[in-house]
Structure formats: structure tokens, C-alpha cells
XYZ file of N, CA and C in Angstrom:
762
model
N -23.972 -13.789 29.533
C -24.126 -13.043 28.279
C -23.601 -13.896 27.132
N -24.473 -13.904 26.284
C -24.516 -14.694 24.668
C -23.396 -14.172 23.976
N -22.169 -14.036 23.777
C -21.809 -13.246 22.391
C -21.482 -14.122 21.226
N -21.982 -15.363 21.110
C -21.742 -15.819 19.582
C -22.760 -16.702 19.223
N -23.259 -16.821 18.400
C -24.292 -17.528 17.630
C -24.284 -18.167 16.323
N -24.693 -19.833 16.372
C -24.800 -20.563 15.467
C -24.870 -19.747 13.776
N -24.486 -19.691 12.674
C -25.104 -19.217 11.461
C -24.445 -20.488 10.720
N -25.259 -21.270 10.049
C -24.992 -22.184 9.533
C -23.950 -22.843 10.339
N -22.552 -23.045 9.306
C -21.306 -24.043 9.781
C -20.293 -23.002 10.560
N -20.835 -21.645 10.806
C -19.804 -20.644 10.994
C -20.532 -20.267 12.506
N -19.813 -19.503 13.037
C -20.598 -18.552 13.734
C -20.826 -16.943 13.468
N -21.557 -16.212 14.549
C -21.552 -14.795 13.958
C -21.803 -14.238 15.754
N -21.395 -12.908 15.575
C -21.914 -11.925 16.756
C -23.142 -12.051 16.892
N -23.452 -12.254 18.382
C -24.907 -11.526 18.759
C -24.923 -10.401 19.157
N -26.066 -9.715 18.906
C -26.274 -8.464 18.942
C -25.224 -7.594 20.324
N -25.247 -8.841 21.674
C -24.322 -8.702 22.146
C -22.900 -8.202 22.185
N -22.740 -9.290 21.147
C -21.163 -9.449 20.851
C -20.625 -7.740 20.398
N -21.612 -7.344 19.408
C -21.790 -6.242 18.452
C -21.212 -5.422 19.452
N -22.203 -4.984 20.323
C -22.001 -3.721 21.196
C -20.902 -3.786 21.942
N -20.476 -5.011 22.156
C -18.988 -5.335 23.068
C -18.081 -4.810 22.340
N -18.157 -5.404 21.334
C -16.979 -5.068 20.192
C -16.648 -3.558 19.736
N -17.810 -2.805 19.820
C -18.392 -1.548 19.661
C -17.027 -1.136 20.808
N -17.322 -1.344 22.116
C -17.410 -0.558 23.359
C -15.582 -0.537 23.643
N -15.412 -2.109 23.221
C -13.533 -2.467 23.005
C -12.941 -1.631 21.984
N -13.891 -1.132 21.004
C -13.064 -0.339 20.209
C -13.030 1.195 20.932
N -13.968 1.615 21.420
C -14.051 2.436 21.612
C -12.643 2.680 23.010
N -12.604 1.639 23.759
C -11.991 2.020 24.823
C -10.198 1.754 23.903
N -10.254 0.812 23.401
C -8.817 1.088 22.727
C -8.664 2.472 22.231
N -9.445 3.171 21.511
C -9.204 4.463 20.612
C -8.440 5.177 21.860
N -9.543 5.242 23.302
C -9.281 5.939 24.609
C -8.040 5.823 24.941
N -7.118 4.999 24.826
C -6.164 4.595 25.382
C -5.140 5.049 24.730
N -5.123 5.223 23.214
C -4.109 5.336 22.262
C -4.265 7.260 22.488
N -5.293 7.678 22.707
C -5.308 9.155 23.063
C -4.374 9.813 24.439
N -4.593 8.578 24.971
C -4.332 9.068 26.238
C -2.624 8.961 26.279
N -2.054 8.070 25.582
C -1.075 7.790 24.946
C -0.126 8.598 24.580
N -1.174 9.309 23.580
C -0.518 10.330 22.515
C -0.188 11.803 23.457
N -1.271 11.929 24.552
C -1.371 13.190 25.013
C -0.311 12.857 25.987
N 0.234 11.960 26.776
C 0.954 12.070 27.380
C 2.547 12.206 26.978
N 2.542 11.658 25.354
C 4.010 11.974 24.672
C 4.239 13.720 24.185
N 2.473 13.947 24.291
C 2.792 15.361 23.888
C 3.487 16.337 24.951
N 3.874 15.822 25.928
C 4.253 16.553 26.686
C 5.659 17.133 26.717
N 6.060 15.979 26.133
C 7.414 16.135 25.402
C 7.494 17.162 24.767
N 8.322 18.223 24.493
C 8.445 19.377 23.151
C 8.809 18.760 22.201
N 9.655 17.896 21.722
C 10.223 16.908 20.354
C 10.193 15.856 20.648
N 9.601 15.268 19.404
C 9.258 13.610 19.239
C 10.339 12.782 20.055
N 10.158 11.808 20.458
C 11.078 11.133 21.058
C 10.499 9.843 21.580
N 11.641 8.679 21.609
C 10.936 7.782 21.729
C 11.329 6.523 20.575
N 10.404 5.086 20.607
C 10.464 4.280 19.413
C 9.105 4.488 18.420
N 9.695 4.343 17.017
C 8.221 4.252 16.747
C 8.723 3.209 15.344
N 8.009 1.653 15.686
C 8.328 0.894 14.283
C 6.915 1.228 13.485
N 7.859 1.313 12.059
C 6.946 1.449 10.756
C 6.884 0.287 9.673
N 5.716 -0.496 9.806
C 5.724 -1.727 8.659
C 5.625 -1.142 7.079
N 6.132 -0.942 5.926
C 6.152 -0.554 4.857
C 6.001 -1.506 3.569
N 5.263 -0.851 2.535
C 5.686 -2.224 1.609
C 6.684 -2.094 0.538
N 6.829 -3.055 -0.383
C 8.332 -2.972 -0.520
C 8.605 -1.600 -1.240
N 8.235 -1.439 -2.843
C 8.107 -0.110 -3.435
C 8.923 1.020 -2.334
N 8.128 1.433 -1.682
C 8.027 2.805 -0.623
C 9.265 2.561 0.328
N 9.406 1.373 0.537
C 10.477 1.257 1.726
C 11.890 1.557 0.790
N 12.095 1.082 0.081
C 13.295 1.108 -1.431
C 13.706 2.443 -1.518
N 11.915 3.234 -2.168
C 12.275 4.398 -2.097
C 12.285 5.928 -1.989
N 11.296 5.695 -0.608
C 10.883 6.989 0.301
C 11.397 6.614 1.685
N 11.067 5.445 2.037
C 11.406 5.398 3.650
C 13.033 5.864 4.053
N 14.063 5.422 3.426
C 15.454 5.674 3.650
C 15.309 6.895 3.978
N 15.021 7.979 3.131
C 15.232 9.455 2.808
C 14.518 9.947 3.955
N 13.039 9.230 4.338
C 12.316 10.295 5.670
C 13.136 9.463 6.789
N 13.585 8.519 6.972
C 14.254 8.138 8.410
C 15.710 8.911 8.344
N 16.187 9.134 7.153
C 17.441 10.206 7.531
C 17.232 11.631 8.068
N 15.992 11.803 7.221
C 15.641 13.247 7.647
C 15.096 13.318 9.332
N 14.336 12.373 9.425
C 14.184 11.990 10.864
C 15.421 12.089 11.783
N 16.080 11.265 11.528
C 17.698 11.115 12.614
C 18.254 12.461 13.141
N 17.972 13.523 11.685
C 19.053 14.726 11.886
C 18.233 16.035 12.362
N 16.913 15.397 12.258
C 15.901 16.709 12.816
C 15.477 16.277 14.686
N 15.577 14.656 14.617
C 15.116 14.456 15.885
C 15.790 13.440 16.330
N 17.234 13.515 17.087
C 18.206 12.575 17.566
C 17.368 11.618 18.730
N 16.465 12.040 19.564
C 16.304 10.811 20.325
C 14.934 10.181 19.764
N 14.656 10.526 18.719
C 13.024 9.422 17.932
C 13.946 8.158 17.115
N 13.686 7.059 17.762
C 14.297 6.099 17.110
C 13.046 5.185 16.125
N 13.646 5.329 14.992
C 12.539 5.025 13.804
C 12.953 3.708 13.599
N 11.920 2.449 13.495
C 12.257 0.861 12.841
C 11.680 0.860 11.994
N 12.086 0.281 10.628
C 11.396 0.135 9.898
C 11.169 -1.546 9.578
N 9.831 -2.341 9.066
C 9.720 -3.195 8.780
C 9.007 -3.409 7.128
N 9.414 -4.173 6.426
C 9.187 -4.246 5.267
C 8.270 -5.234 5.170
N 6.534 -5.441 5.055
C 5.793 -6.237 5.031
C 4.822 -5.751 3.935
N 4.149 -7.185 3.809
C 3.042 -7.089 2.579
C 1.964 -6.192 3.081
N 1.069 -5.382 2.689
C 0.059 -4.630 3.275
C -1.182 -5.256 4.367
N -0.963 -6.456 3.889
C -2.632 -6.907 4.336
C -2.015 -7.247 5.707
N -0.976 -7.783 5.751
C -0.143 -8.280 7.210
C 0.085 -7.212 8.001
N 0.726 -6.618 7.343
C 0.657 -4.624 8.159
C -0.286 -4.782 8.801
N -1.366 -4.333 8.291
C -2.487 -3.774 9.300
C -3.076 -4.701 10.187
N -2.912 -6.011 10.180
C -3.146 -7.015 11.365
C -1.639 -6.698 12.308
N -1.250 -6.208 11.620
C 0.004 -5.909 12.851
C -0.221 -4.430 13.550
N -0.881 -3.471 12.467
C -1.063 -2.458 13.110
C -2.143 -2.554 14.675
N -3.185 -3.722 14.301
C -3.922 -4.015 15.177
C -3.709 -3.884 16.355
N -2.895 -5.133 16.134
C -2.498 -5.795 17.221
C -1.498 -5.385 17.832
N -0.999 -3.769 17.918
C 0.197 -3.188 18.427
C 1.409 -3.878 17.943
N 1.596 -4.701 17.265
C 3.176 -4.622 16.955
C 3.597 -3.910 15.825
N 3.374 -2.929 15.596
C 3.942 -1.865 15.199
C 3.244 -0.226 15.057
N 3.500 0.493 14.821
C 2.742 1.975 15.339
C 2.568 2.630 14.353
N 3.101 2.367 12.978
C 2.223 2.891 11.823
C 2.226 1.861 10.748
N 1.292 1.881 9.699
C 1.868 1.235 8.535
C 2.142 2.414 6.976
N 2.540 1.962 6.337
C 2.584 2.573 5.077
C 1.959 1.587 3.989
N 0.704 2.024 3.304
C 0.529 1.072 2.235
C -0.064 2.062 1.075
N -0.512 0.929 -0.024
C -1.218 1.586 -0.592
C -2.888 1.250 -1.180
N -3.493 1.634 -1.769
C -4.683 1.383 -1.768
C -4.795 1.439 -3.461
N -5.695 1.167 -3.991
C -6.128 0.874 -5.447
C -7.587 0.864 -5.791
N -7.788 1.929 -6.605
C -9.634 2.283 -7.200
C -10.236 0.788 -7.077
N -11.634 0.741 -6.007
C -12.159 -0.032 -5.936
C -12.121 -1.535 -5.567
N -10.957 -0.765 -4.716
C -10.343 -2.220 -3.876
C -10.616 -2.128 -2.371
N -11.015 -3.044 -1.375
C -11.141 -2.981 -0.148
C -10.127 -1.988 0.637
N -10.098 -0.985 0.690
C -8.689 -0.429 2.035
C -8.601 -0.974 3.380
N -8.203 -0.770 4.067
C -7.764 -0.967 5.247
C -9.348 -0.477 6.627
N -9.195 -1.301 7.075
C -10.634 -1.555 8.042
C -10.632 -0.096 8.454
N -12.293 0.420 8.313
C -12.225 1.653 9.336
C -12.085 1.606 10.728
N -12.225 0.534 10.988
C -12.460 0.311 12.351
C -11.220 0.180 13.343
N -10.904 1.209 14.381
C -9.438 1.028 14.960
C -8.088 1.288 14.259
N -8.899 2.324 13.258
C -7.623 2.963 12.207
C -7.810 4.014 11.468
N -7.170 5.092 11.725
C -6.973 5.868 11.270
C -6.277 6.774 9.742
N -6.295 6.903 8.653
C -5.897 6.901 7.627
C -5.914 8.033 7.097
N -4.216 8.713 6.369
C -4.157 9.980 5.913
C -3.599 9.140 4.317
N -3.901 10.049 3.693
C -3.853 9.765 2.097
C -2.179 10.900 2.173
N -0.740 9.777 1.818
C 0.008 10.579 1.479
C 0.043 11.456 0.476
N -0.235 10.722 -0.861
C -0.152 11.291 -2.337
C -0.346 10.460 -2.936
N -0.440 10.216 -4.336
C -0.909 9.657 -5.673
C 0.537 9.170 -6.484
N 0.747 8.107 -6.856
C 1.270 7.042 -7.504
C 0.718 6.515 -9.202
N 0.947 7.134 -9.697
C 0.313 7.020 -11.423
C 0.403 5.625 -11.640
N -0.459 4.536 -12.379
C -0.005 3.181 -12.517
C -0.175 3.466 -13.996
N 0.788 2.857 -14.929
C 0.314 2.748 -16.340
C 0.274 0.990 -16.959
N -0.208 0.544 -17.728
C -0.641 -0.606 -18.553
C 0.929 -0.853 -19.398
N 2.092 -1.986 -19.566
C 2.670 -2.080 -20.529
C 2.713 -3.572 -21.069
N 2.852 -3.535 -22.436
C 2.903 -4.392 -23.259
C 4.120 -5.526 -23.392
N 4.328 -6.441 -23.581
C 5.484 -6.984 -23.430
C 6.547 -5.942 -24.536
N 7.230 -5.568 -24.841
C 8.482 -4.724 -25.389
C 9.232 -5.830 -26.307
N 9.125 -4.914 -27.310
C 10.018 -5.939 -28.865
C 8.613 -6.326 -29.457
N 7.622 -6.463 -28.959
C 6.306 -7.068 -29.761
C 5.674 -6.068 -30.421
N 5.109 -6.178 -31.468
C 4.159 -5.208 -32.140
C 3.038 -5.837 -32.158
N 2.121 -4.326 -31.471
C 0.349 -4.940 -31.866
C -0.222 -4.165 -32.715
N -1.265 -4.833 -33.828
C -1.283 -4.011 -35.057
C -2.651 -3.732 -34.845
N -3.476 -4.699 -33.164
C -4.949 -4.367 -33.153
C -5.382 -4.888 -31.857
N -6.340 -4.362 -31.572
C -6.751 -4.521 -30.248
C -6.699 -6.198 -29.511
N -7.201 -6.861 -30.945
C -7.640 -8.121 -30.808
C -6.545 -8.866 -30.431
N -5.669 -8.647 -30.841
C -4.324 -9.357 -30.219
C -3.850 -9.069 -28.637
N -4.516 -8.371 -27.793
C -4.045 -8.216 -26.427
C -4.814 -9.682 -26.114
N -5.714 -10.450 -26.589
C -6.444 -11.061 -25.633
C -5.938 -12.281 -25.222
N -4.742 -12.612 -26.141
C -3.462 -13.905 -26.225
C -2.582 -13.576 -25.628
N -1.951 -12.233 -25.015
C -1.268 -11.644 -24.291
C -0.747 -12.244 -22.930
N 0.348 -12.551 -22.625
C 0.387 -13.238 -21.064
C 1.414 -12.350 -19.720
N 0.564 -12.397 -18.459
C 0.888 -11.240 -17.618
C 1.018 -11.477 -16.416
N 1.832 -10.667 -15.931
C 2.567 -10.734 -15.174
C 1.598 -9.813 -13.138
N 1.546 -10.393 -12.622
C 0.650 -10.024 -11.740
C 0.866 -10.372 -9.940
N 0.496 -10.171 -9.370
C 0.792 -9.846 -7.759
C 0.314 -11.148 -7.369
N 0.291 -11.875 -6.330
C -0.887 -12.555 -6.106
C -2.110 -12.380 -6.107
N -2.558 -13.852 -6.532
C -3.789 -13.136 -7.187
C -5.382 -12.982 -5.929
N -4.778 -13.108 -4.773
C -5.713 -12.630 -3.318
C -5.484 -10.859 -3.478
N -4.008 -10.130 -4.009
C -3.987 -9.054 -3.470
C -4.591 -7.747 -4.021
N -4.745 -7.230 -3.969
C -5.870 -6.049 -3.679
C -5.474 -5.552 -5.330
N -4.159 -5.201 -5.346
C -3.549 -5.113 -6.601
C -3.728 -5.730 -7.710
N -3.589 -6.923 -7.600
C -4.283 -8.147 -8.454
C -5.475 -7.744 -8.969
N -6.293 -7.781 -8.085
C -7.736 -7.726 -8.308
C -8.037 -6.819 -8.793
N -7.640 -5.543 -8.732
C -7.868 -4.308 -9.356
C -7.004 -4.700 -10.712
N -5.848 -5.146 -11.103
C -5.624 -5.215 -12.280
C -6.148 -6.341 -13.220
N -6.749 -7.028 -13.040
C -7.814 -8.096 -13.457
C -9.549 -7.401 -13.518
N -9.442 -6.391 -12.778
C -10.870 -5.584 -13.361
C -10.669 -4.443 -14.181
N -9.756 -4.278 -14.549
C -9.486 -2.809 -15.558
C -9.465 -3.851 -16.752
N -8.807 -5.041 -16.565
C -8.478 -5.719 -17.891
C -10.067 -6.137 -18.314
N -10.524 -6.296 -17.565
C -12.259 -7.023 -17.872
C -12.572 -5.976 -18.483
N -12.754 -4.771 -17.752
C -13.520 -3.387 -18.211
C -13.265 -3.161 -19.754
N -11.979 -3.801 -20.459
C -11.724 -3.432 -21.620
C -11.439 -4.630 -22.509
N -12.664 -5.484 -21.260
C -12.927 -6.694 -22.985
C -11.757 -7.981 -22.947
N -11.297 -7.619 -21.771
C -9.761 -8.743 -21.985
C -9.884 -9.629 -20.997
N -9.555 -11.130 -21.205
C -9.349 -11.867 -19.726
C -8.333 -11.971 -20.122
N -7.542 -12.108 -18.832
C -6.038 -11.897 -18.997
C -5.394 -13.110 -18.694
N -4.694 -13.578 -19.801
C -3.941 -14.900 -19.469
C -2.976 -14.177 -18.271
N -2.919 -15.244 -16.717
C -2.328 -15.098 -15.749
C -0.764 -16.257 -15.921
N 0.086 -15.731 -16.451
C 1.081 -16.506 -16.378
C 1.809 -16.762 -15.737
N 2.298 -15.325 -14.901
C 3.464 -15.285 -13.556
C 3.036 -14.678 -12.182
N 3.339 -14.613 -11.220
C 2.819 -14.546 -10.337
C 3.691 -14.075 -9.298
N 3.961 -12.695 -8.880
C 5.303 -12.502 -7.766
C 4.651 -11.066 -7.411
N 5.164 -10.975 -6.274
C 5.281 -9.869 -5.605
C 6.144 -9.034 -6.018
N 7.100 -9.187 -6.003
C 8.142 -8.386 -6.435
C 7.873 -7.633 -7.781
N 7.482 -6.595 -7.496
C 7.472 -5.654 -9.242
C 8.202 -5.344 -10.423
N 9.806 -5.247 -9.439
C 11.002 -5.566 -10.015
C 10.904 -6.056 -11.365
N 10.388 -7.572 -10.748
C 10.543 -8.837 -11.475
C 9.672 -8.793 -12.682
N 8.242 -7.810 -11.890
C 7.120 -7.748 -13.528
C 7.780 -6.623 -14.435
N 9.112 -5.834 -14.206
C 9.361 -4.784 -15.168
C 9.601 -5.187 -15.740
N 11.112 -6.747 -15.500
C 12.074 -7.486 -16.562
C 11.412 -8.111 -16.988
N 10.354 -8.477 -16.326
C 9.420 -9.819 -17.108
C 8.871 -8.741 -18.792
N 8.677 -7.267 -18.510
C 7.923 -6.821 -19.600
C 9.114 -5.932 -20.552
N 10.542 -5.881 -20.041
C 11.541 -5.555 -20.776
C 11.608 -6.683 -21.670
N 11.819 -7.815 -21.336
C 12.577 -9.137 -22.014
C 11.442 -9.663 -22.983
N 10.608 -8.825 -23.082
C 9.090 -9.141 -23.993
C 8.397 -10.783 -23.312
N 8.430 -11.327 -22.307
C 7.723 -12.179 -21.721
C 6.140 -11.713 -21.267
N 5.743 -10.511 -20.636
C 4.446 -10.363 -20.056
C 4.464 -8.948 -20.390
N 2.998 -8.749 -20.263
C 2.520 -7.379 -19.878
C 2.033 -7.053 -18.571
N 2.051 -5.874 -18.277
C 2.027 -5.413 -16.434
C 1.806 -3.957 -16.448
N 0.809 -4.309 -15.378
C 0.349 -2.567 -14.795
C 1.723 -2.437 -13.683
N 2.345 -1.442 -14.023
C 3.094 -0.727 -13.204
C 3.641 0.350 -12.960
N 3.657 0.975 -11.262
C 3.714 2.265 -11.172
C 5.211 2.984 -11.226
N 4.623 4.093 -11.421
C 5.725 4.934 -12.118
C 6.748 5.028 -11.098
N 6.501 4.907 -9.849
C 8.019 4.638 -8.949
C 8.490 3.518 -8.829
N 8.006 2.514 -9.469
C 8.634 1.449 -9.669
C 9.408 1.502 -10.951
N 9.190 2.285 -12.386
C 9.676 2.177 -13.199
C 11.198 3.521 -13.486
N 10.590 4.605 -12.475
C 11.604 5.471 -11.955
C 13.186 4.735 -11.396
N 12.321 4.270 -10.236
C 13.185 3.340 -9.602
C 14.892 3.058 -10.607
N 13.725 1.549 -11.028
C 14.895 0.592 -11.923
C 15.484 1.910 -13.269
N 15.030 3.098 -13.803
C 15.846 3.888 -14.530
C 15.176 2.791 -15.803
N 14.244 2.512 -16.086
C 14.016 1.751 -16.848
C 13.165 2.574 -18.547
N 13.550 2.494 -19.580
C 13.191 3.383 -20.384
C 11.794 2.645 -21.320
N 10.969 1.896 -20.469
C 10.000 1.119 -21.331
C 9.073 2.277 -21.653
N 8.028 1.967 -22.213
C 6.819 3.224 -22.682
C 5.409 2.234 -22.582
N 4.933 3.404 -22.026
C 3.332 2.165 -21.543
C 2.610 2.047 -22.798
N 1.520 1.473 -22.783
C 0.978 1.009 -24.297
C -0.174 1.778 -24.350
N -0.734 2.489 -25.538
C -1.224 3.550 -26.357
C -3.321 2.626 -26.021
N -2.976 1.166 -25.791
C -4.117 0.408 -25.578
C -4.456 0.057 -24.280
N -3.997 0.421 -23.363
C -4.046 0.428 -22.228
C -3.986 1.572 -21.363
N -4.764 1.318 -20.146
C -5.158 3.100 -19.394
C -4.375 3.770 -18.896
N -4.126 5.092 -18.851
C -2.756 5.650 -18.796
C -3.045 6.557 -17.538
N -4.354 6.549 -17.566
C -5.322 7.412 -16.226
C -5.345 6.862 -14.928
N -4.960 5.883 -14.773
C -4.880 5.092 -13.490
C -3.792 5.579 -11.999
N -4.500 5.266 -10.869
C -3.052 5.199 -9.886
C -3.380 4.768 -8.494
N -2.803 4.263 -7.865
C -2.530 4.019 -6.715
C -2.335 5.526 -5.726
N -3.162 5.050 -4.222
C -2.790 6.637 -3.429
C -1.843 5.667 -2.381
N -1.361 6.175 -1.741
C -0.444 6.674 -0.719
C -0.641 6.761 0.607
N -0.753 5.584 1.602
C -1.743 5.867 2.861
C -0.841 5.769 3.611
N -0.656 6.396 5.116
C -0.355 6.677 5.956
C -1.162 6.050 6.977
N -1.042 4.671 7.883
C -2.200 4.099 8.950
C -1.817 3.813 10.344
N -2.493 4.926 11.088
C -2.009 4.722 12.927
C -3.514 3.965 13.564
N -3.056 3.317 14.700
C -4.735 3.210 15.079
C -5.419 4.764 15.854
N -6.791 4.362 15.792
C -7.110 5.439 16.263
C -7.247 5.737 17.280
N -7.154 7.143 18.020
C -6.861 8.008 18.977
C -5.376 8.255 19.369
N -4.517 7.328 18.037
C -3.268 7.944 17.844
C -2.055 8.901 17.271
N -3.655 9.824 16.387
C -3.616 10.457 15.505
C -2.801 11.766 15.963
N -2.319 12.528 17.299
C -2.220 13.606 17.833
C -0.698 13.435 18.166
N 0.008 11.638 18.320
C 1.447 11.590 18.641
C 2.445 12.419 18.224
N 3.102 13.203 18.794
C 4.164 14.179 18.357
C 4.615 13.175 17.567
N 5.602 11.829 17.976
C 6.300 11.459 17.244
C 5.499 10.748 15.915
N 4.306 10.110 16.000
C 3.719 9.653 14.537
C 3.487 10.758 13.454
N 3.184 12.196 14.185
C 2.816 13.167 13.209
C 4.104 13.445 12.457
N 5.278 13.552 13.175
C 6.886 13.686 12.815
C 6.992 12.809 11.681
N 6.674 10.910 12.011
C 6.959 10.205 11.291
C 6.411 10.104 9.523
N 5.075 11.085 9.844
C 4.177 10.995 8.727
C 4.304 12.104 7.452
N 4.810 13.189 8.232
C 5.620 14.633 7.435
C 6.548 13.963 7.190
N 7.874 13.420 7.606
C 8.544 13.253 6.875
C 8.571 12.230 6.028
N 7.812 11.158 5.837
C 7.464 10.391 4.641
C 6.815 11.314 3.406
N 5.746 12.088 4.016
C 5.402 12.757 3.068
C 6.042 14.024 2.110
N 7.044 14.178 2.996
C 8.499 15.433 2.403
C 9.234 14.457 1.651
N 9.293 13.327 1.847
C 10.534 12.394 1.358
C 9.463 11.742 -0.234
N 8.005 11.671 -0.025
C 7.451 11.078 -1.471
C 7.295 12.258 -1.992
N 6.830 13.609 -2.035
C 6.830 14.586 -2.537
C 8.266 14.972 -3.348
N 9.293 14.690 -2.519
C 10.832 14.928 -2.954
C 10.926 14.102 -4.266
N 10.781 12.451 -4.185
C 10.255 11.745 -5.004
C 9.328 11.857 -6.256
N 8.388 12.585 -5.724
C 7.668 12.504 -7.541
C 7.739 13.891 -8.084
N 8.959 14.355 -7.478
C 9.632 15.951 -8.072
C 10.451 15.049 -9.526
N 11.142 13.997 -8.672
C 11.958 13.345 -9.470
C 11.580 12.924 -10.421
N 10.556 12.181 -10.507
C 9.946 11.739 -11.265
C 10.015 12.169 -12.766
């Protein structure tokens, strides 16, 4: 049996390959069911279950649902790992770890349907800000503007480089970090402007104000990702309520 075929300098599935791949997913889903039904036997979650998170959420929802976890369910031992999203879910893959937490962004690739399962926690407002101490007296002046941004592969990126297009702007790319932290001070200290979300700006207690020229309608959701046929685990369903009691608690705060 054929499963790969010449396409130019690359290769690709043969139709073969397709249905194999088809049939492996299918029998993984089988397995993760069979999995789940056998933990259900348990009356309370119990057990390990590591969670890859990204940073935002781990800072400041994850603490709060793994406490609430500890004191509702003494033998579910919760890990948490703090990773970039796109790495998550090649980890979710590949079993080394049993959920992820990420987030997703209007018109950005999410997370493969394939061998994954996905609950939408909640909604994350993103707003547009201006560097701070600067005055703009007109539109035309954002387009000299310099900003502060994710890498520019990440999903985030890319979505904030198409809102800026949508409104006429290429955006001088000046800095470049993951860390959001870093794009708040970068837009306190009047250096850059930056899309950033409101639990990031909660967070730091930070009193900036988003800009009157930039979209205020925007946000990031909230995903919750097991593979599939692992959707029924006493302990993942445990793990997933209480993230979602712990971000809800969160944008009370807000």
C-alpha cells in the first residue's frame, strides 16, 4: 500500500494515506472514550491531569481553579504547564498533556478540528492603545505610529496587523515579545501602541485608556482543548468548570 506521493519538491497523502489517517483518528478518539468511561467509574475526579496554559490565563485564572480544585477534590492532582498556544496543542496531540487552555482571535486559524475537541470558555475584550503622553490631533498621524506586537507567526499578530490594514494603517512593527506585560509598559512610557486585553490591563492595575481611533469592539474567546473522545472525563470536566468558575470570578472583577 502507497501512502505518500511525489507533489512537486514535497510530498502529499494518497488517497490511501487519507483514509488511514481518517481510520487512526478515528481509533484514537475510541480509545480516549474508552478512557474516560473507565475513570467514570470513579464517583470523584481523581487521578493526574497536566494542563498546558498560556501565559495571561495561567497568571490569572489558573491559580484560583487549581485551588478550588485541591479543596473540592483532594486526590485529582492538577499540573500545570505554561506554554505558547501553538506548542500546546502539538502537545495536546501527542498526549503529553490532557488539556490545553488557549485562546483564539476573529479570523485566525484555531486549533485543528481534527483529534480535538473544543469548549469556548468566555470572551476576553481586546482594545487598541496609543502610545500615552502623545496627542493625536488626526487620523493621519497613526500611520508613523510604532508598535508593539507578539511574534509576528502568531495568530495574535496576525489578527492585529489585519484590523490595522482594515483601517488604512500599516503598522510600523518595532518590538516584538510575547510577553504583554512588556507591550503595556512599552504603551505607558509612550514608546508603542498595542492591542491589549483587558485581563492583561486588569492584571498590571494599570490606568491607561484605549484610543477613541481604534476598535473598542474587539476580543479574544477563551478555549478549553481535550482530544477527542475525551470529552466525558470526570476529572477533565472538573478541570474545565473550574477554570471556567475561576474566569467568570475574573471578569466579575473586571
Amino acid at each position: 500500500m502507497i501512502l505518500l506521493e511525489k507533489a512537486g519538491r514535497s510530498v502529499r497523502l494518497t488517497a490511501a494515506g487519507e483514509e488511514l489517517a481518517r481510520n487512526t483518528e478515528a481509533i484514537l478518539a475510541a480509545m480516549e472514550r474508552a478512557e474516560a468511561d473507565l475513570a467514570t467509574s470513579h464517583q470523584r475526579p481523581q487521578g493526574v491531569v497536566t494542563v498546558a496554559a498560556f501565559t495571561t490565563i495561567s497568571r490569572s485564572v489558573m491559580p484560583a481553579a487549581v485551588a478550588e480544585l485541591a479543596r473540592n477534590f483532594p486526590h485529582l492532582d492538577v499540573r500545570l504547564r505554561r506554554e505558547d498556544p501553538e506548542l500546546a496543542v502539538t502537545q495536546l496531540l501527542s498526549r503529553q498533556v490532557d488539556a490545553v487552555v488557549t485562546d483564539a482571535f476573529p479570523g485566525t486559524p484555531g486549533a485543528p478540528s481534527g483529534g480535538i475537541s473544543t469548549t469556548v470558555i468566555g470572551q476576553d475584550p481586546v482594545r487598541g492603545y496609543l502610545p500615552q503622553g502623545h496627542s493625536f490631533d488626526n487620523f493621519e498621524q497613526l500611520r508613523n505610529v510604532r508598535w508593539v506586537v507578539e511574534p509576528l507567526a502568531s495568530a495574535s499578530a496576525q489578527w492585529a496587523l489585519r484590523v490595522c490594514r482594515e483601517l488604512g494603517i500599516e503598522p510600523v512593527v518595532a518590538h516584538v515579545s510575547s510577553d504583554l506585560l512588556f507591550h503595556l509598559r512599552m504603551v505607558e512610557q509612550g514608546l508603542a501602541a498595542a492591542f491589549l486585553p483587558d485581563m492583561v490591563v486588569q492584571e498590571a492595575g494599570s490606568n491607561i485608556v484605549p484610543s477613541a481611533w481604534l476598535p473598542e469592539d474587539q476580543q479574544r474567546s477563551i478555549q478549553f482543548l481535550v482530544r477527542s473522545g475525551a470529552e466525558r472525563s470526570r476529572a477533565l470536566l472538573a478541570v474545565r468548570d473550574a477554570i471556567v468558575q475561576a474566569f467568570q470570578g475574573e471578569s466579575t472583577r473586571q
